[in-house]
Coordinates of C-alpha atoms and ligand atoms in Angstrom, one line a residue:
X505 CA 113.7 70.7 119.7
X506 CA 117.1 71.0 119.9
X507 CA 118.2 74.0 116.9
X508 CA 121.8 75.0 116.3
X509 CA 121.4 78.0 114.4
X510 CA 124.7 79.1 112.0
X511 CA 125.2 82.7 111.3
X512 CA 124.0 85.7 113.8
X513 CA 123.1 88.7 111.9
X514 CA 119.6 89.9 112.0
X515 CA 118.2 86.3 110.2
X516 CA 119.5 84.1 112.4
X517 CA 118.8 86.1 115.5
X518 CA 115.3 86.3 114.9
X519 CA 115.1 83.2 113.9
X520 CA 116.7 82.4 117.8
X521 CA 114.5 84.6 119.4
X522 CA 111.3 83.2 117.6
X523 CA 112.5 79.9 118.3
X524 CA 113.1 80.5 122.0
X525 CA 110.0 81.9 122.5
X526 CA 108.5 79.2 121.8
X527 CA 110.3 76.9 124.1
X528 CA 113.0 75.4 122.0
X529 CA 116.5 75.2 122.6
X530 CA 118.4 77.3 120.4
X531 CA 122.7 76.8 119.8
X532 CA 124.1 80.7 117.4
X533 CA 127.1 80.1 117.0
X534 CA 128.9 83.4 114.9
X535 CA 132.0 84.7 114.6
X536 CA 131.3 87.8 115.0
X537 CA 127.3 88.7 115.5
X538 CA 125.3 91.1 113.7
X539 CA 128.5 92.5 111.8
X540 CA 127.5 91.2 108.1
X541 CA 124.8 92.7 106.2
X542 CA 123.0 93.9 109.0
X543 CA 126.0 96.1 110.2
X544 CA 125.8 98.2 106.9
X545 CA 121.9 98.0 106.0
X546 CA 119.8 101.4 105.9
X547 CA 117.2 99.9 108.1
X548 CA 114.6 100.8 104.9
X549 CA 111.0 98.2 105.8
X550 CA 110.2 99.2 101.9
X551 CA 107.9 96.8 100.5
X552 CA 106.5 99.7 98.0
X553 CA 110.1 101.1 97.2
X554 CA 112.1 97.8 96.4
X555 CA 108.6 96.0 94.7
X556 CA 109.7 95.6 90.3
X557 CA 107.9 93.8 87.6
X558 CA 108.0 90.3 87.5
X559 CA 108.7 89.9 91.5
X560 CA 105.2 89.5 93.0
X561 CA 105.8 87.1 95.2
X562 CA 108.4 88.8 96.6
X563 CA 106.5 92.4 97.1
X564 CA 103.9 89.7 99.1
X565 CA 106.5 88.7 101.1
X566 CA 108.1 92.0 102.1
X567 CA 104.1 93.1 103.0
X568 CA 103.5 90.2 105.1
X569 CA 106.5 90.8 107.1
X570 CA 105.4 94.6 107.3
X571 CA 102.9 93.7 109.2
X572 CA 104.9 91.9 111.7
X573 CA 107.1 94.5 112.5
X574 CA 105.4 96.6 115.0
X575 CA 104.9 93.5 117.5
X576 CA 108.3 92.4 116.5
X577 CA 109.6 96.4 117.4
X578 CA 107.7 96.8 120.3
X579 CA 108.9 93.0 122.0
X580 CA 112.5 94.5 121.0
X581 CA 111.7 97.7 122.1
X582 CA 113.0 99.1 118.8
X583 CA 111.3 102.3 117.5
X584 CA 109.9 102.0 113.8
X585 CA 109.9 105.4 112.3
X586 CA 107.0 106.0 110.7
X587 CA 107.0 108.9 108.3
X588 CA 106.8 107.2 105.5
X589 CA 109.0 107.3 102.3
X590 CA 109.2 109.9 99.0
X591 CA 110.0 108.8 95.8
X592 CA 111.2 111.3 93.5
X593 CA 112.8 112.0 90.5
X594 CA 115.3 114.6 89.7
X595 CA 114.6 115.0 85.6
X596 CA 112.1 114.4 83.3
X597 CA 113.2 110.4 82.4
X598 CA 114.1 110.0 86.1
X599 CA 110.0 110.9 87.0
X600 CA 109.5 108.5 84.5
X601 CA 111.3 106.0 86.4
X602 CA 109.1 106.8 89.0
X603 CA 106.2 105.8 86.9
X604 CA 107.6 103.0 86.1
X605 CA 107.6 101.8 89.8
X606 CA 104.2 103.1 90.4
X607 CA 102.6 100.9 87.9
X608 CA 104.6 98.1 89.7
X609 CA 102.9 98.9 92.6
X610 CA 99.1 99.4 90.9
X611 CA 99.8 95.7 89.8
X612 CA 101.0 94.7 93.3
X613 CA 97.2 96.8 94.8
X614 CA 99.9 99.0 96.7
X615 CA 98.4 102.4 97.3
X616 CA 100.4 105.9 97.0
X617 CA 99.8 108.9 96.2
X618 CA 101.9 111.3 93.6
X619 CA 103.0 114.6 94.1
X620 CA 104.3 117.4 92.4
X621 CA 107.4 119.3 92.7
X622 CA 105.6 121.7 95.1
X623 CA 103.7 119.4 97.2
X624 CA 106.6 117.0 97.5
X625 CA 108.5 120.1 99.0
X626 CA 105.5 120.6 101.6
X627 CA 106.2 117.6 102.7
X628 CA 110.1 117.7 102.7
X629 CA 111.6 121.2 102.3
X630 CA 115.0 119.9 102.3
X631 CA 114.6 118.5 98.9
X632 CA 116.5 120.5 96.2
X633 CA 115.8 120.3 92.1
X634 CA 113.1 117.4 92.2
X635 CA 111.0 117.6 89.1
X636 CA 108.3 115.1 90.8
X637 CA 107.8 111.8 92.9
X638 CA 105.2 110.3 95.0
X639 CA 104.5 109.4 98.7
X640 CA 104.9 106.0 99.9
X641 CA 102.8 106.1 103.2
X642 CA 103.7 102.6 104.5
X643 CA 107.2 102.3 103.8
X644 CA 108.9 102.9 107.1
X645 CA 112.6 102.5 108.3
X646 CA 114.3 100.9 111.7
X647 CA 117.5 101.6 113.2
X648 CA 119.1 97.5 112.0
X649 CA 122.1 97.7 114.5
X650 CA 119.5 98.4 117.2
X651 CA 117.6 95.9 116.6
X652 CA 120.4 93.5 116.2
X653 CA 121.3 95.0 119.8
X654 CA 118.0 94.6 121.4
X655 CA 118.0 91.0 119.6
X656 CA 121.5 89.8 121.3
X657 CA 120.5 91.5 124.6
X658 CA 117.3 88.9 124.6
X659 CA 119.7 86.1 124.5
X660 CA 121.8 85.2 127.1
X661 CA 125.6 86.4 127.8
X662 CA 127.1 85.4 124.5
X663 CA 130.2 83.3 125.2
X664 CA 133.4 81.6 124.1
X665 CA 133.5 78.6 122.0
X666 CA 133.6 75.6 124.3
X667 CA 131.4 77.2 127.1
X668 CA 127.8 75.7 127.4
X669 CA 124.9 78.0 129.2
X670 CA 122.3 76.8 131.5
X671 CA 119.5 78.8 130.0
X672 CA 117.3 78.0 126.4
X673 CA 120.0 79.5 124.2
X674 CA 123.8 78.3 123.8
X675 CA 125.3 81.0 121.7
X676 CA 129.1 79.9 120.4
X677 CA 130.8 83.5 119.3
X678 CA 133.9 81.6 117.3
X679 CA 135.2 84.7 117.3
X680 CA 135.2 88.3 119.0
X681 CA 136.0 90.8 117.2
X682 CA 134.7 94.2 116.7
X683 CA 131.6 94.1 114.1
X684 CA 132.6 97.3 111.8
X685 CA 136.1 95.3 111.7
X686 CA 134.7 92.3 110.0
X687 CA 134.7 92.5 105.9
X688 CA 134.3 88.5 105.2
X689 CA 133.3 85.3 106.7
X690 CA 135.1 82.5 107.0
X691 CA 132.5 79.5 105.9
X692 CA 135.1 76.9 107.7
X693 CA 133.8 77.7 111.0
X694 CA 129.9 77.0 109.8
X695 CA 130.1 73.5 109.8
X696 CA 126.2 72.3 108.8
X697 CA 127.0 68.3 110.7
X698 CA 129.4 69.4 112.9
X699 CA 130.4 66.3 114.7
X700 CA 129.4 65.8 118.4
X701 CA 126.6 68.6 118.2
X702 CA 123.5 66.9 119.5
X703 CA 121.2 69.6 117.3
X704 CA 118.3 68.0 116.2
X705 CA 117.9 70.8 113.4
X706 CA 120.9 72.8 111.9
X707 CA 119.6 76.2 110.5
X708 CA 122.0 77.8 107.7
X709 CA 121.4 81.7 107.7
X710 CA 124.9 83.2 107.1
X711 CA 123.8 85.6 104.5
X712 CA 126.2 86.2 101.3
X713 CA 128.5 83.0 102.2
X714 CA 126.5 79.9 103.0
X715 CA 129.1 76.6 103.8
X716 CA 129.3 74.1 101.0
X717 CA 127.0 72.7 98.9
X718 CA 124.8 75.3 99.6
X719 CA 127.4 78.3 98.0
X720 CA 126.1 78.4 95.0
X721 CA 122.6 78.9 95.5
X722 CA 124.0 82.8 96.5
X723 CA 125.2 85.3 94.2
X724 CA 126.8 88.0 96.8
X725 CA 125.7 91.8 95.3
X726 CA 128.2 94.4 97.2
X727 CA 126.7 97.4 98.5
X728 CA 128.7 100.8 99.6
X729 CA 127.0 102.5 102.2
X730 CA 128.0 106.1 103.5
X731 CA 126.7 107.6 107.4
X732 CA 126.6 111.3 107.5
X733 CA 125.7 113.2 110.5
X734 CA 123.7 116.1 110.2
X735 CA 121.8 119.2 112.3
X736 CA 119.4 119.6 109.3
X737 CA 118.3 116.0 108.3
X738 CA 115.5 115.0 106.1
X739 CA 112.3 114.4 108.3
X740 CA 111.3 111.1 106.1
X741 CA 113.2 108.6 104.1
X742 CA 114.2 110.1 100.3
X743 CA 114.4 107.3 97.5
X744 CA 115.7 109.3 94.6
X745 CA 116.3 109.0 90.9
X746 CA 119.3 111.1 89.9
X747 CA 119.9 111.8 86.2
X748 CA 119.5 107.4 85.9
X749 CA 120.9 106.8 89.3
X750 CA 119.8 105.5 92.3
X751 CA 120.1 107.1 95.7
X752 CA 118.4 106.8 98.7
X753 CA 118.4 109.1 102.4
X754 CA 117.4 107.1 105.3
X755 CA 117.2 109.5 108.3
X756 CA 117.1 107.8 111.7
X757 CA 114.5 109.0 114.2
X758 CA 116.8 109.4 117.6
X759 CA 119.9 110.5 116.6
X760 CA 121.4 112.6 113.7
X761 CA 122.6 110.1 111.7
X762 CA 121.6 109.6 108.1
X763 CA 122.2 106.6 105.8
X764 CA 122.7 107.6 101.8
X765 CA 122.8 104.1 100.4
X766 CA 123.5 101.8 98.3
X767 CA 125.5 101.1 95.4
X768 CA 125.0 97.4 93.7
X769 CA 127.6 95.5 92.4
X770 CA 127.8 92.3 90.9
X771 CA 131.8 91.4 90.9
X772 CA 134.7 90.2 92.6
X773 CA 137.2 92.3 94.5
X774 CA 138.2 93.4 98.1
X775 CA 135.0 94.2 99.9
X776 CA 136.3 98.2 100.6
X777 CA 134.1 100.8 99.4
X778 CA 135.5 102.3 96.1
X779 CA 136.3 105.7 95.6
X780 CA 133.3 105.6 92.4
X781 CA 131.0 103.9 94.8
X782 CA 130.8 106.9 97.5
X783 CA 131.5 109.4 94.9
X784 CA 128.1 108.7 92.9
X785 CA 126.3 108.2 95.9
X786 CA 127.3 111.2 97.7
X787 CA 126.7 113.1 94.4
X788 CA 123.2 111.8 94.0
X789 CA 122.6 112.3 97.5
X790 CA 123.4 115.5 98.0
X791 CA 122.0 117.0 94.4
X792 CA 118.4 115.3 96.6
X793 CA 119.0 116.5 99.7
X794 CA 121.4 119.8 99.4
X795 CA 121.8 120.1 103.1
X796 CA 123.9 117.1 103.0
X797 CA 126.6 119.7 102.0
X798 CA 127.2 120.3 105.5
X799 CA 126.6 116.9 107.1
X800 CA 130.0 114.8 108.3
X801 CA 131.1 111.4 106.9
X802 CA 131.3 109.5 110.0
X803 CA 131.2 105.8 108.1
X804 CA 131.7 104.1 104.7
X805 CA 130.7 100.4 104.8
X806 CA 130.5 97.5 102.2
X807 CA 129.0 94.4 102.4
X808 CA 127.5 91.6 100.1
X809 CA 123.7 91.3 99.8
X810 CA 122.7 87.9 99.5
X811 CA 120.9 87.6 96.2
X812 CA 119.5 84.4 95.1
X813 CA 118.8 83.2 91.2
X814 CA 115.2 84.5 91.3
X815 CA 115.5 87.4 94.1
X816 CA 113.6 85.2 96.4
X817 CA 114.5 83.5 99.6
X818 CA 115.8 80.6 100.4
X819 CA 113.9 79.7 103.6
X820 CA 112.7 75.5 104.7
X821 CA 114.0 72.4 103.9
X822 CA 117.1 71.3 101.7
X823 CA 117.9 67.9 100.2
X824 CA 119.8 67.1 103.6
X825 CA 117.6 65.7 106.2
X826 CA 117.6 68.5 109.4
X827 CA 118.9 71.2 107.5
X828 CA 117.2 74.3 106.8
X829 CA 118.1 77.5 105.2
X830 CA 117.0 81.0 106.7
X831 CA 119.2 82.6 103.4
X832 CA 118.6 84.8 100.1
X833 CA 117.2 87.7 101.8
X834 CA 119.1 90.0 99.3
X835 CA 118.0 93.9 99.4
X836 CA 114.8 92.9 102.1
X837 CA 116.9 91.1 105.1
X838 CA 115.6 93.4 107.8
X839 CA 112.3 93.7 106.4
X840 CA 111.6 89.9 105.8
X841 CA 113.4 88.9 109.5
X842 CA 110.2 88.6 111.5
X843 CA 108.5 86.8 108.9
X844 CA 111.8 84.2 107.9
X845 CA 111.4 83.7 111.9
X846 CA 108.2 82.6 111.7
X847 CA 108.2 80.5 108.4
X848 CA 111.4 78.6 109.7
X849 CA 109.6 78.5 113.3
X850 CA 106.5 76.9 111.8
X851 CA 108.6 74.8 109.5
X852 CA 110.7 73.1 112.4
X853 CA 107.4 72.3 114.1
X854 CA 105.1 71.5 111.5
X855 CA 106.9 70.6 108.2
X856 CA 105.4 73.7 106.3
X857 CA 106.9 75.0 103.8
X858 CA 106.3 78.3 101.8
X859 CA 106.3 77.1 98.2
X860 CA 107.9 80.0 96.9
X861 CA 110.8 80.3 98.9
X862 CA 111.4 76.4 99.2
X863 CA 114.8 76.1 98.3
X864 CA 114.3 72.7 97.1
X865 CA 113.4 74.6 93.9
X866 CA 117.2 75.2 93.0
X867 CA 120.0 72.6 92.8
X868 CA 122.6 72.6 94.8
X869 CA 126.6 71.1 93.7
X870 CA 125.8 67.8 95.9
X871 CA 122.0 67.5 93.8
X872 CA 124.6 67.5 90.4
Ligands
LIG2059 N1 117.2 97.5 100.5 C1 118.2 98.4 100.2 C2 119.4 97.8 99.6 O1 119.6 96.6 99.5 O2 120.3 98.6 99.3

C-alpha cells in the first residue's frame, strides 16, 4: 500500500516504521518532526500510575503496549529504564490519594506493593517528608526524544517539500525548523486529500490539532514541563502527591537530566509555561525530592496533550473512505506508540478495528 502518513511525532513515526517494516510505502510529511508532544513528554511507560476509575479500557491499553516496548526499544536501540516507579504521598489525605489509586489498580488485577515511610526511603533515600506510597514494579520510563531520534534515523534522509526518495519512505519536512522552537501547528499544511498525492491510505496522527473535520474530536490539555540537571538524582521515577498536588520526577538512566512534570490545563492562551505552572511544580517537586534544591533549570516546555471525550484513542477508520486516525493518545502517547503502530498496521491490511478506540464512535462537524 501506498500510506501518506500526516504528523511526525512519536505516533506517526511508529506508525512509519511499523508500516515499512512490513513492506509498505510510507509518505511523513511534518513540519517540523518529533517537536510536538513528544519534545516535552517525561518519557513515563506508566500503565499503573496514570490507570483511574472508570478507564479500564484504557489501563488495558497502556498494558498491552507495555509489553511491546522492549522489542520496540531494543529494534530502536533505545534503553528502557527499568527501576520501576514510587508512588507516595506527602500527608495524611495525600497517602489517601494513594489509596485511592491502589484500589484502581486491584480492580485493573495490577500488582504493587505498599510501603511505609521507612521502606520507601530504602528504596529511595533522596525522598524528603513522605508520609507513605507504594512501589510500582512495572512502570518504567524511556528517554521520548531518543526514541523519536532513533525512529527518524530508521527512515531515510528527511527532505524538502517537493523532493521524492528512491527508498520505502518519502518523508516531506514542510518545514525545518528547530524542534524546542516550535509552540503550534499549523493544520493548513496537513491536508487529509491533498490533491495529486497517489496515497492509497492518508493516516491523521498530528496530536492536539488534527485538520478539519476531525478538530473537534480533540480537546488540547496544556502541560508545563521543567528539565533540571542534577549530580544527586533520584535512582527511580517519583509520582508524588503534595498537600493535593500532583508532581512527578522522571530521572533519565544515561545522563543527568531529570524531568518534574506536568501541570494540566484545560484553557486557551499562549502555549508558554506560566510563572504558576513551574512554580507549583518545582515546589512540589522539590518538597519530594529535596536534592532538587541544587539541580539547574536547563528547560521549561509546554505543549497540548491530545485528550479525547472519553480519554481513549482515536485509532482506525473514520467516515471518510482511506482515512485513518493514529490520534487521542492524551497523557499515554509514548506508551501506547508501539501498540497505535500495530493496530493502525493491522487495520490498513486487514480492516480490524479495535472497538474501543474506533473513532467512528464520536461525530465529527462533517457527520452533523
Ligand atoms: N503522562 C504524563 C502526563 O501526561 O503528564
Amino acid at each position: 500500500m501506498r500510506v501518506r502518513i500526516l504528523g511526525a511525532g512519536i505516533v506517526g513515526l511508529s506508525v512509519a516504521d511499523e508500516l515499512i517494516r512490513r513492506g509498505h510505502e510510507v509518505e511523513l510529511v511534518d513540519p517540523s518532526p518529533g517537536a510536538g508532544a513528544s519534545y516535552a513528554a517525561a518519557g513515563m511507560l506508566s500503565p499503573a500510575g496514570e490507570a483511574w476509575y472508570g478507564e479500564e479500557d484504557l489501563t488495558r491499553l497502556c498494558l498491552s503496549s507495555l509489553a511491546l516496548w522492549p522489542d520496540f526499544a531494543a529494534r530502536l536501540g533505545v534503553p528502557v529504564h527499568t527501576r520501576g516507579t514510587l508512588l507516595v504521598g506527602v500527608d495524611a489525605g495525600d497517602v489517601q490519594q494513594v489509596e485511592r489509586q491502589l484500589a484502581v489498580l486491584d480492580l485493573a488485577g495490577v500488582s504493587y506493593e505498599r510501603l511505609v515511610r521507612r521502606e520507601l526511603l530504602a528504596r529511595e533515600p533522596g525522598l524528603g517528608r513522605v508520609a507513605g506510597g507504594a512501589f510500582l514494579a512495572e512502570d518504567h520510563s524511556v528517554d521520548p526524544r531518543a526514541v523519536v531520534a532513533a525512529l527518524i534515523d530508521r527512515l531515510p534522509t528527511l527532505v524538502e517539500p517537493g523532493e521524492r526518495q528512491q527508498a520505502g519512505v518519502e518523508t516531506n519536512t514542510v518545514a525545518s525548523s528547530e524542534a524546542g522552537d516550535r509552540v503550534g501547528l499549523d493544520t493548513d499544511s496537513f491536508v487529509p486529500h491533498e490533491s495529486g498525492s497517489t496515497s492509497e491510505v492518508t493516516v491523521i496522527a498530528t496530536g492536539a490539532q488534527l485538520p478539519d473535520p476531525y478538530s473537534s474530536l480533540i480537546r488540547p490539555v496544556r502541560g508545563d514541563v521543567v528539565r533540571v540537571r542534577t549530580q544527586e538524582p533520584v535512582e527511580r521515577t517519583v509520582r508524588a502527591w503534595v498537600h493535593g498536588e500532583q508532581v512527578y520526577v522522571v530521572p533519565r538512566t544515561d545522563s543527568d537530566e531529570v524531568v518534574i512534570g506536568a501541570t494540566s490545563e484545560e484553557r486557551d492562551g499562549p502555549l508558554l509555561p506560566t510563572v504558576e505552572g513551574v512554580w507549583r511544580l518545582l515546589d512540589s517537586a522539590r518538597r519530594v525530592v529535596p536534592a532538587l534544591d541544587r539541580a539547574s533549570v536547563v528547560e521549561v516546555t509546554s505543549r497540548h496533550r491530545p485528550g479525547t471525550a472519553d480519554n481513549l484513542p482515536l485509532i482506525g477508520p473514520t467516515h471518510e473512505p482511506g482515512v485513518v486516525l493514529a490520534a487521542g493518545a492524551f497523557r499515554n502517547g509514548i506508551l501506547l506508540a508501539p501498540l497505535i503502530a500495530r493496530l493502525v498496521a493491522d487495520h490498513i491490511e486487514t480492516g480490524s478495528v479495535e472497538p474501543a478506540v474506533d473513532p467512528r464512535r464520536f461525530r465529527t462537524k462533517e457527520d452533523g
